[in-house]
Amino acid sequence: MESKGKYYITTPIYYPSSNLHIGHTYCTVMADAMARFKRLSGYDVHFLTGTDEHGLKIQQIAEKEGVTPQEYVDRIVAGVKDLWKTMEISYDDFIRTTEERHVSRVQQIFNKMNEKGDIYKSEYEGWYCTPCESFWTESQLVDGCCPDCGRKVEKAHEEAYFFRLSKYQDRILDLFENNPDFLKPDTRRHEMIEFVKQGLEDLCISRSTFDWGIQVPIDPKHVIYVWLDALTNYITALGYPDDPEEFNHYWPADVHLVGKEIVRFHSIIWPAMLMSLDVPLPKQVLGHGWLLIDGGKMSKSKGNVVDPVVLINRYGIDALKYFLLREYTFGQDGVFTNEVMLKRMNFDLANDLGNLVSRTAAMIEKYCGGIVPPATTEDDIDRELKTLAVGVAPKVEADMNRFAFNNALENIWTLVRRANKYIDEKTPWILAKDEARKAELDTCMHNLAESLRIIAILIYPYMHTTTEKINEQMGITGEILWENAMTFDLLDGNRVNRGEPIFPRLDIEKELKELDDLRKAAAPEPENIPLELKPTIEFDDFAKLDLRVGEIISAEKHPKADKLLVFQVKMGTETRQIISGVAKDYKPEEMVGKKMVVVANLKPRMLRGLESHGMFLFAQDGERTQPVETTAASGSAVE
Ligand code: MSP
């Protein structure tokens, strides 16, 4: 087949801080389906994934485990590669940021940016969030904490190298405004435009307080700060800058597929770095949503991490991939539950597709001696099925070009369901009783086999093992060609080999219980495992706090900060103003009337031009912060 051109797709490079879970799997499964789809449609595909191995967090975990950072990441990365092998992820290259090819190229990139005049040394003073490995400016903090994870930040003050991100502000804004497809979905694009308009600050790109990183080539005391190290993987893996041949063949990337929280790095910082290098920009950045559990993020400490290997072992790769691609809408968050997954597997896979294969194979064996007969008759129902069958592929193509995996599969399942209904309408068991209707019966069997042949091609990018199983049962051999999904009547005289059901029916109640038991066994309920706490304090330290009950009498949005709400709070005889960063979780009216615990003797401070006098206590419970409430009278002391 003549190539339609190149297609370069990437996933984020994952942090090997612990084993990957179903959330990471989700992104890689989407990239894999797209890579397979583009290969099948005739593109020269390059699919890159990998691991982001440097940084303080990895160094700290390794220290805790008593191994070197390299030993630690080697172990986790072996597990990541095993997972992708089990899932038959069809990547063309896997880059580790600790590989020599990456290290030396990142250093060359640093030098190039430096020669361009885009790097300078200065003094860094800012707030650093260790878990997120991010520096924040004072104005970005929410209630003095990291705006991403809500955890405590530390003042960092040190010599560092900076990248002149601010220099590229206007060009980045132009990029968003003139090229609406560069970043999708549009909601993310609007967010980013707002972010850039607030002004881009230069980016700190080196650290000298830890050493697990790539050395700054002009200053060995420094290591390159993770995002310059991480983002450049997309070009170092292709040989930039010293191997232009492969680089020029595949670059620019057609799409960087990334989770929503790292869209900012990919759509602002990464293009600016490329502008500095005079390298063309990627064509598109796509931000996908998260898979949530019980409304919140998966986390080890909550014991709610879903291990893809457990699901694959029980239900197979194809069932899991089908579920992930069919259930969730690209760009939006989705809730993962075992029940929804099992129902999808039962209804769509066992009932719809599995049954169609079993019924068709069984009937061709029974009525036609196992040989697919030719079709010599045609009525309206036959025509309708045929028209539908050959028309699915163009719809799937259109869906895939929008990364609408769920719609692509829904379109394919329209045919699966239509074919099942076709059996019921044609009632082959009645045709079989009447010798005079043998031709109609043959046509029915032929059309079903043809429909399955087309379905097997259509599902190939998402579930290639199932394609192979269907083809085996239908006696179909030869190369899988996309264009054959748009033609009817290619089968003639195939020998059908009826096999096992391709998707056995699941007993949902039983599975739910067993999955729950497995989860408990893998992550025993944390029984009295000490929490990781801040250093112990003296009673006198605690006694300095004056905690009081404050009743919110009014609430409104902060006029200058989207994340902040401004409250008027009654505490006994006094009414005062308190500002809190909960606008993303609560509407102002939801907060009015709440009686909450307030740190009442906290020094007042200005937040974006308004004074905040005191601080509410919130419990950081997953995605949504929960107010610490009480029914006691306003002004009462909390001790
Ligand atoms: N190392 C950086 C990426 C550097 S790319 C140059 C990183 N790594 S990560 O391991 O924390 O996350 C990798 C990807 O996994 C992100 O895109 C993130 O959104 C995705 N996911 C992690 N948990 C997820 C869910 N629960 N659901 C969906 N995707 C999520 O960030």
XYZ file of C-alpha atoms and ligand atoms in Angstrom:
670
model
C 0.000 0.000 0.000
C 1.287 3.439 -0.825
C 2.129 5.379 2.335
C -0.140 8.286 3.181
C 2.804 10.015 4.856
C 4.241 9.931 8.327
C 2.406 10.068 11.631
C 4.309 10.695 14.864
C 2.369 10.184 18.105
C 3.658 10.338 21.667
C 2.451 9.608 25.200
C 3.840 11.472 28.199
C 6.905 9.836 29.636
C 5.754 8.365 32.931
C 7.422 8.938 36.281
C 8.783 5.621 37.481
C 8.070 6.565 41.088
C 5.838 3.519 41.517
C 4.094 0.962 39.332
C 1.697 2.319 36.741
C -2.047 2.084 37.307
C -5.139 2.051 35.120
C -4.993 5.863 34.661
C -1.602 5.657 32.954
C -2.798 2.649 31.003
C -5.730 4.695 29.692
C -3.473 7.209 27.942
C -1.200 4.551 26.478
C -4.153 2.468 25.256
C -5.534 5.505 23.397
C -2.162 6.237 21.802
C -1.783 2.586 20.841
C -5.227 2.442 19.239
C -4.460 5.586 17.267
C -1.061 4.283 16.168
C -2.612 1.003 15.036
C -5.430 2.808 13.285
C -3.033 5.075 11.384
C -0.820 2.123 10.402
C -3.865 0.273 9.128
C -4.944 3.322 7.149
C -1.578 3.446 5.432
C 0.569 5.871 7.433
C 4.227 5.461 8.284
C 3.688 5.615 12.055
C 6.188 6.339 14.786
C 4.805 5.800 18.284
C 6.986 6.941 21.177
C 6.570 6.353 24.894
C 9.011 6.188 27.777
C 9.907 7.145 31.328
C 10.872 10.399 33.028
C 13.442 9.232 35.517
C 15.205 12.195 37.086
C 14.314 14.572 39.875
C 14.232 15.033 43.595
C 11.197 12.821 44.188
C 12.798 9.742 42.630
C 16.035 10.448 44.508
C 14.115 10.620 47.785
C 12.157 7.417 47.170
C 15.329 5.561 46.241
C 17.037 6.805 49.402
C 14.116 5.587 51.474
C 14.345 2.153 49.866
C 18.110 2.078 50.399
C 19.021 1.723 46.728
C 20.591 4.081 44.205
C 18.194 6.119 42.068
C 19.402 4.199 39.014
C 18.691 0.854 40.672
C 15.282 2.064 41.714
C 14.229 3.316 38.289
C 15.676 0.247 36.563
C 13.345 -1.926 38.623
C 10.227 0.162 38.047
C 10.950 0.694 34.343
C 11.331 -3.079 33.860
C 7.792 -3.355 35.270
C 6.501 -0.619 32.950
C 7.973 -2.379 29.932
C 6.483 -5.684 31.100
C 3.072 -4.072 31.387
C 3.246 -2.691 27.858
C 4.415 -6.084 26.610
C 1.503 -7.837 28.309
C -0.860 -5.294 26.779
C 0.809 -5.627 23.376
C 1.358 -1.887 23.141
C 2.808 -1.315 19.699
C 5.310 1.451 20.481
C 8.160 1.950 18.038
C 10.536 3.438 20.578
C 10.766 3.647 24.358
C 12.916 6.442 25.695
C 14.352 6.586 29.185
C 15.668 9.961 30.258
C 18.626 8.211 31.888
C 19.820 6.806 28.568
C 23.042 8.229 27.169
C 21.350 9.225 23.895
C 18.970 11.460 25.830
C 21.490 12.829 28.324
C 23.988 13.976 25.702
C 21.285 15.486 23.500
C 19.675 17.402 26.352
C 23.084 18.899 27.057
C 23.449 19.889 23.404
C 19.984 21.442 23.551
C 20.925 23.405 26.660
C 24.006 24.737 24.852
C 21.985 25.744 21.818
C 19.484 27.680 23.908
C 22.349 29.276 25.757
C 24.059 30.323 22.503
C 20.763 31.810 21.410
C 20.888 34.022 24.504
C 17.812 32.381 26.009
C 19.446 31.096 29.181
C 20.829 33.168 32.015
C 22.005 32.594 35.551
C 20.251 34.320 38.387
C 19.115 33.956 41.904
C 15.955 31.985 42.395
C 13.611 32.798 45.155
C 10.322 31.074 45.069
C 8.044 28.487 46.551
C 8.818 24.894 45.731
C 6.435 21.958 45.925
C 8.529 18.815 46.194
C 5.860 16.224 45.243
C 4.966 18.206 42.083
C 8.538 19.281 41.448
C 7.186 22.709 40.637
C 8.180 26.188 41.584
C 5.405 28.659 42.219
C 5.331 32.378 42.591
C 3.701 33.920 45.623
C 0.663 34.937 43.599
C 0.126 31.430 42.266
C -0.119 29.842 45.729
C -3.540 29.100 47.110
C -3.787 29.654 50.842
C -0.031 29.459 50.906
C -0.070 25.965 49.412
C 0.699 24.396 46.053
C -2.124 25.291 43.638
C -1.875 21.845 41.974
C -1.847 19.446 44.904
C -2.719 21.684 47.851
C 0.314 20.536 49.830
C 2.789 22.691 51.693
C 5.455 24.515 49.728
C 8.906 25.539 50.865
C 10.756 28.749 50.241
C 13.607 28.007 47.855
C 16.432 30.426 47.433
C 19.350 29.506 45.281
C 21.450 30.190 42.246
C 19.782 28.780 39.155
C 19.654 28.948 35.390
C 16.602 30.404 33.744
C 15.021 30.044 30.347
C 13.637 33.255 28.861
C 10.072 32.009 28.606
C 8.739 35.564 28.859
C 10.447 36.425 25.557
C 8.095 34.020 23.770
C 4.862 35.175 25.362
C 3.514 36.977 22.302
C 4.424 34.194 19.917
C 2.715 31.653 22.176
C -0.410 33.762 22.310
C -0.353 34.044 18.504
C 0.001 30.299 18.311
C -3.194 29.754 20.327
C -5.096 32.492 18.567
C -4.097 31.719 14.975
C -4.073 27.977 15.237
C -7.204 26.807 17.054
C -6.379 23.150 16.440
C -3.000 23.345 18.147
C -4.501 22.580 21.549
C -7.689 20.591 22.058
C -10.200 20.401 23.683
C -11.135 24.084 23.392
C -11.743 24.434 27.120
C -8.038 23.775 27.706
C -7.127 26.239 24.980
C -9.150 28.986 26.631
C -7.556 28.219 29.989
C -4.109 28.475 28.473
C -4.857 31.744 26.684
C -5.941 33.215 30.022
C -2.824 31.868 31.665
C -0.495 33.394 29.063
C -2.323 36.709 29.176
C -1.546 36.996 32.891
C 2.111 37.111 31.889
C 4.721 34.395 31.558
C 7.601 34.388 33.972
C 10.995 33.021 33.007
C 11.384 29.376 33.835
C 13.856 27.964 36.297
C 15.642 25.139 34.487
C 18.334 24.047 36.887
C 18.703 22.949 40.487
C 21.759 22.630 42.648
C 20.267 21.126 45.803
C 20.123 17.560 44.517
C 22.117 15.704 41.911
C 19.821 13.095 40.336
C 19.584 14.724 36.947
C 21.455 15.666 33.816
C 24.402 17.936 34.497
C 24.230 21.463 33.158
C 27.016 21.294 30.566
C 28.470 24.683 31.460
C 28.175 24.328 35.230
C 28.579 20.905 36.827
C 27.174 22.101 40.177
C 23.721 22.192 38.568
C 21.419 19.558 37.183
C 18.811 20.354 34.574
C 15.415 20.828 36.162
C 12.996 18.141 35.108
C 10.721 19.817 32.538
C 13.550 20.732 30.148
C 14.854 17.204 30.593
C 11.391 15.652 30.172
C 9.823 17.586 27.302
C 12.851 17.289 25.071
C 12.411 13.492 25.013
C 10.085 13.954 22.055
C 12.988 15.172 19.910
C 16.023 13.491 21.488
C 14.409 10.097 20.832
C 14.333 11.016 17.149
C 18.005 11.964 17.172
C 17.852 15.736 17.589
C 20.220 17.510 17.172
C 22.996 15.211 15.970
C 21.066 12.738 13.807
C 18.959 14.879 11.483
C 17.908 12.055 9.202
C 15.409 10.300 11.448
C 14.549 13.568 13.144
C 13.566 15.281 9.920
C 11.670 12.218 8.801
C 9.218 12.161 11.722
C 9.302 15.631 13.258
C 7.092 17.609 13.791
C 4.975 15.372 15.977
C 1.435 14.984 14.719
C 0.115 14.701 18.239
C 1.327 14.793 21.824
C -1.293 13.005 23.872
C -1.151 14.213 27.489
C -3.235 14.340 30.662
C -5.010 17.590 31.466
C -2.670 18.622 34.292
C 0.385 18.688 32.040
C -1.242 20.558 29.151
C 0.384 23.786 30.356
C 3.873 22.340 30.024
C 3.151 20.942 26.584
C 1.303 23.841 25.050
C 3.247 26.799 26.475
C 6.680 25.807 27.722
C 7.400 23.176 25.089
C 6.583 25.369 22.069
C 8.682 28.181 23.583
C 11.644 25.819 23.929
C 11.224 24.731 20.327
C 10.982 28.361 19.203
C 14.261 28.982 20.963
C 15.817 26.062 19.066
C 14.245 27.190 15.760
C 12.611 23.787 15.507
C 9.079 23.505 14.026
C 6.277 23.079 16.551
C 4.246 19.918 17.057
C 1.017 19.965 15.104
C -1.239 19.248 18.050
C -1.393 18.785 21.794
C -4.408 16.864 23.061
C -5.340 16.956 26.720
C -7.322 14.008 28.023
C -9.272 13.771 31.258
C -8.579 11.603 34.285
C -10.018 8.326 35.410
C -11.352 8.909 38.883
C -12.294 6.477 41.621
C -15.047 7.333 44.097
C -14.998 10.848 42.681
C -11.302 11.327 43.460
C -7.861 10.549 42.152
C -6.415 7.100 42.549
C -3.844 6.998 45.269
C -1.835 4.357 47.030
C -2.619 5.734 50.461
C -6.363 5.412 49.826
C -5.815 1.830 48.646
C -7.980 2.475 45.578
C -5.397 2.068 42.842
C -6.702 -0.135 40.035
C -4.058 -2.520 38.773
C -4.517 -3.197 35.046
C -2.720 -6.538 35.332
C -5.446 -7.942 37.618
C -8.101 -7.004 35.056
C -6.128 -8.337 32.103
C -5.539 -11.647 33.859
C -9.259 -12.096 34.445
C -10.843 -10.595 31.330
C -8.119 -10.345 28.714
C -6.403 -7.392 27.082
C -9.071 -6.789 24.486
C -11.938 -6.552 26.954
C -10.048 -4.027 29.057
C -8.965 -1.948 26.070
C -12.487 -2.011 24.659
C -13.889 -0.788 27.942
C -11.379 2.060 28.337
C -11.884 3.286 24.790
C -15.654 2.811 24.658
C -16.684 4.107 28.050
C -14.928 7.446 28.376
C -15.229 10.633 26.366
C -11.907 12.070 25.308
C -11.050 15.245 27.179
C -13.452 14.656 30.058
C -12.880 13.001 33.415
C -14.568 9.659 33.881
C -15.358 7.527 36.882
C -13.971 4.018 36.934
C -16.034 1.313 38.613
C -15.786 -2.427 38.310
C -19.527 -2.667 37.845
C -19.660 -0.371 34.819
C -16.696 -2.222 33.342
C -18.242 -5.666 33.852
C -21.569 -4.571 32.388
C -19.885 -3.231 29.271
C -17.968 -6.466 28.911
C -21.116 -8.519 29.270
C -23.462 -6.471 27.121
C -21.208 -5.288 24.311
C -18.669 -8.060 24.143
C -20.277 -11.291 25.358
C -23.871 -10.573 24.281
C -23.443 -8.499 21.151
C -20.173 -9.422 19.491
C -19.543 -12.808 21.091
C -23.039 -14.017 20.306
C -22.899 -12.810 16.725
C -19.724 -14.804 16.111
C -21.013 -17.945 17.828
C -24.404 -17.863 16.141
C -22.980 -17.196 12.695
C -20.335 -19.914 12.922
C -22.831 -22.419 14.326
C -25.430 -21.705 11.625
C -22.938 -21.863 8.738
C -21.829 -25.240 10.068
C -25.353 -26.464 10.518
C -26.972 -25.143 7.346
C -24.089 -24.923 4.887
C -21.710 -27.700 5.875
C -19.274 -25.146 7.317
C -18.641 -23.414 3.995
C -19.559 -19.754 3.447
C -21.993 -19.858 0.518
C -22.330 -17.217 -2.221
C -25.287 -14.804 -2.136
C -27.648 -15.120 -5.078
C -30.689 -13.251 -3.759
C -31.197 -9.823 -2.231
C -34.117 -8.115 -0.519
C -34.470 -4.793 1.326
C -33.196 -6.171 4.610
C -30.092 -7.600 2.921
C -29.480 -4.306 1.173
C -29.865 -2.353 4.384
C -27.316 -4.530 6.169
C -24.841 -4.289 3.293
C -25.159 -0.514 2.993
C -24.685 -0.103 6.702
C -21.690 -2.466 6.796
C -19.668 -0.748 4.072
C -20.496 2.688 5.441
C -19.026 2.238 8.919
C -15.332 2.647 8.014
C -15.603 6.277 6.809
C -17.524 7.147 9.997
C -14.859 5.495 12.124
C -12.191 7.443 10.256
C -13.975 10.710 10.962
C -14.361 9.802 14.646
C -10.736 8.791 14.964
C -9.574 12.038 13.421
C -11.310 13.717 16.376
C -9.896 11.210 18.844
C -13.486 10.186 19.549
C -12.661 6.556 20.308
C -16.014 6.017 22.007
C -17.930 7.196 18.924
C -15.792 5.055 16.633
C -16.637 1.975 18.684
C -20.270 2.974 18.980
C -20.435 3.182 15.191
C -18.886 -0.248 14.844
C -21.348 -1.631 17.376
C -24.246 -0.259 15.328
C -23.239 -2.834 12.762
C -22.724 -5.569 15.359
C -26.226 -4.962 16.714
C -27.744 -4.638 13.255
C -26.258 -7.975 12.263
C -27.745 -9.631 15.347
C -31.105 -8.090 14.552
C -30.729 -9.250 10.947
C -30.608 -12.831 12.202
C -33.827 -12.324 14.143
C -35.518 -10.701 11.163
C -34.370 -13.320 8.662
C -35.162 -16.257 10.954
C -32.731 -18.632 9.219
C -34.107 -21.536 11.310
C -37.410 -21.107 9.459
C -35.735 -20.686 6.047
C -33.840 -23.918 6.713
C -37.071 -25.873 6.927
C -38.052 -24.962 3.390
C -35.892 -26.373 0.589
C -37.304 -23.750 -1.826
C -35.770 -20.992 0.306
C -32.232 -22.409 0.320
C -30.907 -19.464 -1.761
C -32.282 -16.975 0.769
C -30.738 -18.960 3.595
C -27.379 -18.955 1.803
C -27.597 -15.213 1.272
C -28.320 -14.740 4.951
C -25.286 -16.838 5.957
C -23.113 -15.099 3.393
C -24.126 -11.632 4.556
C -23.491 -12.498 8.182
C -20.033 -13.846 7.388
C -19.328 -10.713 5.347
C -20.499 -8.476 8.171
C -18.200 -10.280 10.568
C -15.314 -9.989 8.122
C -15.868 -6.216 8.042
C -16.306 -5.977 11.818
C -13.035 -7.855 12.296
C -11.215 -5.221 10.228
C -12.940 -2.316 11.934
C -12.061 -3.455 15.458
C -8.437 -4.249 14.615
C -6.940 -0.988 15.992
C -8.692 -1.507 19.336
C -8.714 -5.269 19.811
C -6.483 -7.033 17.326
C -6.529 -10.378 19.123
C -10.286 -10.487 18.734
C -9.865 -9.761 15.023
C -7.605 -12.790 14.810
C -10.103 -14.963 16.695
C -13.005 -13.903 14.469
C -10.943 -14.452 11.326
C -9.956 -17.879 12.536
C -13.554 -18.874 13.175
C -14.653 -17.429 9.826
C -11.757 -19.068 7.980
C -10.424 -15.685 6.815
C -6.732 -15.448 6.040
C -4.504 -12.852 4.427
C -3.505 -9.320 5.252
C -5.904 -7.052 7.123
C -6.607 -4.125 4.827
C -8.673 -1.124 5.828
C -10.140 -0.617 2.357
C -11.622 -4.123 2.538
C -13.951 -2.816 5.236
C -15.632 -0.707 2.563
C -16.371 -3.562 0.155
C -18.945 -6.320 0.522
C -18.835 -9.770 -1.069
C -15.196 -10.712 -0.689
C -15.828 -14.091 0.931
C -16.599 -17.138 -1.053
C -16.161 -20.741 -0.057
C -14.308 -20.091 3.218
C -14.333 -22.922 5.684
C -15.716 -21.869 9.041
C -14.115 -23.276 12.197
C -16.470 -22.855 15.082
C -14.521 -22.212 18.274
C -14.910 -21.284 21.906
C -17.043 -18.194 22.701
C -14.725 -15.234 22.148
C -16.027 -13.417 25.233
C -17.522 -15.667 27.896
C -20.442 -14.268 29.874
C -19.499 -12.989 33.294
C -21.387 -13.472 36.541
C -21.280 -9.828 37.576
C -22.083 -10.326 41.277
C -19.440 -13.002 41.623
C -16.842 -10.962 39.734
C -17.510 -7.872 41.814
C -16.903 -9.805 44.985
C -13.762 -11.438 43.701
C -12.327 -8.181 42.399
C -12.977 -6.628 45.756
C -11.257 -9.503 47.554
C -8.278 -9.221 45.216
C -8.015 -5.508 45.835
C -8.137 -6.017 49.574
C -5.500 -8.731 49.393
C -3.204 -6.520 47.303
C -3.729 -3.447 49.435
C -4.740 -4.591 52.915
C -6.828 -2.031 54.775
C -4.214 0.195 56.335
C -4.382 -0.911 59.972
C -2.615 1.473 62.224
C 0.187 2.333 59.858
C 1.673 5.577 61.139
C 0.929 8.566 58.896
C 3.720 10.611 57.445
C 3.543 13.709 59.578
C 5.321 16.994 59.989
C 7.885 17.147 62.838
C 6.453 16.824 66.388
C 5.596 20.087 68.096
C 5.487 21.108 71.765
C 2.186 21.772 73.521
C 3.245 25.399 73.808
C 3.426 25.608 70.023
C -0.119 24.346 69.759
C -1.303 26.667 72.515
C -0.299 29.621 70.370
C -3.128 28.804 67.967
C -6.460 30.448 68.675
C -9.053 28.330 66.908
C -12.586 29.679 66.854
C -15.945 28.878 65.331
C -16.775 31.274 62.507
C -20.164 31.457 60.786
C -20.126 32.463 57.121
C -22.691 35.195 56.645
C -21.870 36.065 53.069
C -19.594 34.853 50.298
C -18.588 36.109 46.892
C -16.002 35.523 44.206
C -12.730 37.409 44.520
C -12.836 40.071 41.796
C -9.228 39.420 40.785
C -8.576 35.729 41.410
C -10.584 32.850 39.973
C -9.465 30.437 42.679
C -10.424 32.577 45.658
C -13.675 33.228 47.516
C -14.138 36.192 49.867
C -16.156 35.495 53.017
C -17.660 37.720 55.690
C -17.439 35.689 58.868
C -19.143 36.251 62.170
C -17.182 35.174 65.240
C -19.122 36.036 68.359
C -19.325 39.804 68.483
C -16.883 40.353 65.637
C -17.377 40.187 61.865
C -14.308 39.942 59.672
C -13.198 39.055 56.158
C -11.485 35.750 55.332
C -10.320 34.712 51.870
C -9.948 31.091 50.927
C -8.890 29.202 47.763
C -11.930 26.968 47.419
C -13.624 28.503 44.384
C -12.953 25.422 42.285
C -14.881 23.212 44.723
C -17.617 25.487 46.060
C -19.989 28.095 44.738
C -20.187 31.099 47.101
C -23.835 30.329 47.979
C -22.956 26.750 49.015
C -20.731 28.122 51.765
C -23.122 30.622 53.308
C -24.426 29.470 56.703
C -21.586 27.035 57.354
C -20.007 27.197 60.785
C -16.367 26.356 60.425
C -13.189 26.140 62.432
C -11.048 29.246 61.900
C -7.424 29.946 62.806
C -8.429 33.273 64.301
C -5.103 34.730 65.405
C -3.307 34.301 62.079
C -1.606 37.531 61.012
C -3.795 39.265 58.415
C -2.421 39.332 54.888
C -3.340 40.742 51.520
C -4.554 38.316 48.862
C -4.740 39.917 45.444
C -5.550 43.324 46.897
C -8.023 42.231 49.607
C -7.253 41.563 53.235
C -7.757 38.109 54.663
C -7.899 37.953 58.428
C -7.727 34.341 59.567
C -7.924 30.996 57.835
C -10.581 28.284 57.585
C -9.684 24.678 58.177
C -10.450 22.329 55.286
C -9.807 18.608 55.138
C -7.983 17.706 51.926
C -10.107 14.748 50.935
C -9.306 13.644 47.385
C -10.510 15.992 44.682
C -12.841 18.116 46.796
C -11.692 19.886 49.926
C -14.141 19.419 52.814
C -14.866 22.209 55.277
C -14.201 21.385 58.936
C -17.627 22.232 60.325
C -19.207 22.354 63.739
C -22.606 23.137 65.234
C -21.128 25.105 68.169
C -21.965 28.796 68.579
C -19.982 31.268 66.540
C -17.004 32.690 68.399
C -16.605 29.555 70.614
C -13.041 28.485 71.222
C -11.940 25.173 69.652
C -9.363 23.404 71.807
N 6.636 12.754 33.820
C 5.548 13.634 33.614
C 5.227 13.790 32.145
C 6.358 14.302 31.315
S 5.929 14.343 29.623
C 7.191 15.147 28.897
C 4.306 13.079 34.321
N 4.307 11.789 34.646
S 3.136 11.023 35.412
O 3.551 9.659 35.493
O 2.826 11.686 36.632
O 1.859 11.164 34.546
C 1.883 10.731 33.218
C 0.520 10.814 32.604
O -0.373 9.932 33.241
C -0.092 12.210 32.682
O -0.527 12.578 31.404
C -1.271 12.015 33.605
O -2.367 12.824 33.278
C -1.611 10.555 33.359
N -2.384 10.034 34.470
C -1.980 9.764 35.748
N -3.070 9.386 36.475
C -4.184 9.431 35.695
C -5.519 9.051 35.847
N -6.015 8.630 37.003
N -6.307 9.097 34.746
C -5.829 9.427 33.506
N -4.580 9.780 33.339
C -3.787 10.009 34.452
O 3.379 13.840 34.528
